PDB file of C-alpha atoms in Angstrom:
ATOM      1  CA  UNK A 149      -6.102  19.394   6.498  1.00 41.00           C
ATOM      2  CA  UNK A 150      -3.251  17.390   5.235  1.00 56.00           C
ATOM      3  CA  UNK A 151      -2.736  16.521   1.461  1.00 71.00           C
ATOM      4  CA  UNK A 152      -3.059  13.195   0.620  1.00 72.00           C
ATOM      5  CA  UNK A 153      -1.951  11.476  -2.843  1.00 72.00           C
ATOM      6  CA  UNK A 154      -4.908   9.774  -4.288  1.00 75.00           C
ATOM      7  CA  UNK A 155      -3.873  10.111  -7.476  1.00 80.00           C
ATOM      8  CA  UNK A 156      -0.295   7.661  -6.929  1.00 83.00           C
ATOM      9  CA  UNK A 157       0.091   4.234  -7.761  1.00 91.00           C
ATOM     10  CA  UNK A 158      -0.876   1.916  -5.129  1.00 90.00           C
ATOM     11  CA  UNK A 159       0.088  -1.379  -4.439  1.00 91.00           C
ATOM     12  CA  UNK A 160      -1.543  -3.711  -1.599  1.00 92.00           C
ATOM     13  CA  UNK A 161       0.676  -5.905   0.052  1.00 92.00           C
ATOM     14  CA  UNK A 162       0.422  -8.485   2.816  1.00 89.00           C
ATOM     15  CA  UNK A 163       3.303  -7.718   5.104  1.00 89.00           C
ATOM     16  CA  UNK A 164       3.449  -5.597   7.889  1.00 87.00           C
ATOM     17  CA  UNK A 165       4.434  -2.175   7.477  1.00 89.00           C
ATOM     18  CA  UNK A 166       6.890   0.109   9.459  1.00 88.00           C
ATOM     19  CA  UNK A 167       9.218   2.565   8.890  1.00 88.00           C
ATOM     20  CA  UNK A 168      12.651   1.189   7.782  1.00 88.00           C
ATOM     21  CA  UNK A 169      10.760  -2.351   6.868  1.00 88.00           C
ATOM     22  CA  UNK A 170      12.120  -4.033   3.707  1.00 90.00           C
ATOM     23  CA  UNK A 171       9.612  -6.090   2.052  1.00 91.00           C
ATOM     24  CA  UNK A 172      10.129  -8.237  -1.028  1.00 91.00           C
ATOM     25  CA  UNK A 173       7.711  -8.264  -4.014  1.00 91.00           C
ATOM     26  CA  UNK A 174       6.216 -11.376  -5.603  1.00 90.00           C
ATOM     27  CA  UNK A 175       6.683 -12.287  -9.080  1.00 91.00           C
ATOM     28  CA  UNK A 176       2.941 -10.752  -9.466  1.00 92.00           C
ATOM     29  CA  UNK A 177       3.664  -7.331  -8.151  1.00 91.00           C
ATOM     30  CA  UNK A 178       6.852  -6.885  -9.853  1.00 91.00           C
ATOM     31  CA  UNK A 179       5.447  -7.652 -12.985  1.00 91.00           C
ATOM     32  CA  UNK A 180       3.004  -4.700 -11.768  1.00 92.00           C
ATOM     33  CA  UNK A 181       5.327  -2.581 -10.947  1.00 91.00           C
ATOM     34  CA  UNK A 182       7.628  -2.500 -13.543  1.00 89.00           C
ATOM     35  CA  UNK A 183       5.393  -3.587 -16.611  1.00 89.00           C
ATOM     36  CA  UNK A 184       2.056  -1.945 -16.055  1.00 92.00           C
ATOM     37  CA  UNK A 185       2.913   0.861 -14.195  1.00 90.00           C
ATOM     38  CA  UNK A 186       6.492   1.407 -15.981  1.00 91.00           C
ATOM     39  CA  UNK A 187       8.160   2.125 -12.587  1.00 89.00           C
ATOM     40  CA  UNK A 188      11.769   1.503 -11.828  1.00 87.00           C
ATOM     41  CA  UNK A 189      13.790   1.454  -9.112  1.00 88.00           C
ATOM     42  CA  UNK A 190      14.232   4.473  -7.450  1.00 88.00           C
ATOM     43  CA  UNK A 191      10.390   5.282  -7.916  1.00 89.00           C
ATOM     44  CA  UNK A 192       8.047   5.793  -4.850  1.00 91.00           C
ATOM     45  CA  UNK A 193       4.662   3.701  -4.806  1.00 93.00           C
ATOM     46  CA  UNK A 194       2.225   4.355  -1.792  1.00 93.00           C
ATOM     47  CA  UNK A 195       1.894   0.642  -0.390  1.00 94.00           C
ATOM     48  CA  UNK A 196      -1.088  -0.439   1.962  1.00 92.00           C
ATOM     49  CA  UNK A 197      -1.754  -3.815   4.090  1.00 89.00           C
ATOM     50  CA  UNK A 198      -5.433  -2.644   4.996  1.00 84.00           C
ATOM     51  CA  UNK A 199      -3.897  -2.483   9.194  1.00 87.00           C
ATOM     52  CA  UNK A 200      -1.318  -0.286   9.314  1.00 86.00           C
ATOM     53  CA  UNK A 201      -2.283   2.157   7.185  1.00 87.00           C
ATOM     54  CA  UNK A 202      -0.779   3.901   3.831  1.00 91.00           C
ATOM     55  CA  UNK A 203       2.703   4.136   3.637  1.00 92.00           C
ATOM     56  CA  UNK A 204       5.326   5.425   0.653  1.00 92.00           C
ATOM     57  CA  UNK A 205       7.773   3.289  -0.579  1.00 93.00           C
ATOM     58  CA  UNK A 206      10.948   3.282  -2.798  1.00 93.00           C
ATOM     59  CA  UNK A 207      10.858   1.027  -5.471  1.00 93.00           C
ATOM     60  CA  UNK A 208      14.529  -1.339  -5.607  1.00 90.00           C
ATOM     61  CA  UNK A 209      15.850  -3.975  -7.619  1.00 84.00           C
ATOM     62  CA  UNK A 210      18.282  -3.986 -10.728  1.00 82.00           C
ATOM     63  CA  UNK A 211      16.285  -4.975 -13.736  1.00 79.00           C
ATOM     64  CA  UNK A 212      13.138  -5.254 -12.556  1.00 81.00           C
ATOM     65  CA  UNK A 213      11.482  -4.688  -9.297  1.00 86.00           C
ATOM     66  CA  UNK A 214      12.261  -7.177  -6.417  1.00 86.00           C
ATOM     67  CA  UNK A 215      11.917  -4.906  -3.259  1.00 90.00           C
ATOM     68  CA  UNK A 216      10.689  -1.894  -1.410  1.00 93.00           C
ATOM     69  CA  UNK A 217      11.840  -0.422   1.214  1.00 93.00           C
ATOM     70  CA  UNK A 218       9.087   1.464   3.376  1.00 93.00           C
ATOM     71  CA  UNK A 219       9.934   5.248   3.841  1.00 92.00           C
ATOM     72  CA  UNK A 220       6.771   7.144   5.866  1.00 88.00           C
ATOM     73  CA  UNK A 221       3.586   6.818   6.734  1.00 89.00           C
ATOM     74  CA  UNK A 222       0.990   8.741   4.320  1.00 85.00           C
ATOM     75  CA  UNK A 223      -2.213   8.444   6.421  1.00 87.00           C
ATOM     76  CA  UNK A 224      -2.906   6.363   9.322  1.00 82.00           C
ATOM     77  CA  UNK A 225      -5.562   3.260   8.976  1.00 83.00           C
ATOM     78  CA  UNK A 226      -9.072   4.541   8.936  1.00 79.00           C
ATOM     79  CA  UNK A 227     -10.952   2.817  11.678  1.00 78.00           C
ATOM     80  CA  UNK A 228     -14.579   2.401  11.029  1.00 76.00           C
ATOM     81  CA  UNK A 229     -16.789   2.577  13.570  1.00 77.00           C
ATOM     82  CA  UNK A 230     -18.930  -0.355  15.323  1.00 79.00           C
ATOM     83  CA  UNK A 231     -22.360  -0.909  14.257  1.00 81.00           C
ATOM     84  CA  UNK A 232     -25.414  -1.911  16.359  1.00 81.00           C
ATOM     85  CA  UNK A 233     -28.358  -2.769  14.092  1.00 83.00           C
ATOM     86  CA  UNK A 234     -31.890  -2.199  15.681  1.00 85.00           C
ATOM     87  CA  UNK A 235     -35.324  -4.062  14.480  1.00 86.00           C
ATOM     88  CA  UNK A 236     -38.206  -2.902  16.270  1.00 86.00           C
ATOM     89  CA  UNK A 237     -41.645  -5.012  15.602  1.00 81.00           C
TER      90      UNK A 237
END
């Protein structure tokens, strides 16, 4: 079984995720970033889109956060399966 980080920041993020994918940060998840979390650049923050799965990404920017830049998959999108509900009278 593999180990996966539940205990890392996560950050959900509408873009789509690949390796090598830079994706800039709104002015609400910097502010996340860097002033909640107290994460600079050069940190690592498992990002997630719900449809590509988890992903880890480096943190850049020069003041405050204004990028990441995707890095590797973490886990692979769960995919739930399809329900048929039943009645009987």
């Amino acid at each position: 079984m593999p180990e996966l980080d539940f205990r890392g920041p996560r950050l959900f993020v509408d873009a789509d995720l690949a390796s090598g994918a830079g994706i800039a940060l709104d002015r609400d998840q910097a502010n996340y970033l860097g002033n909640v979390l107290r994460l600079a650049a050069g940190g690592t923050v498992l990002v997630f889109n719900g449809r590509d799965g988890e992903w880890q990404a480096a943190i850049a920017g020069r003041k405050r956060p204004d990028r990441l830049e995707i890095l590797a998959q973490a886990r692979p999108q769960d995919r739930l399966p399809d329900l048929t509900y039943v009645f009987a009278r």
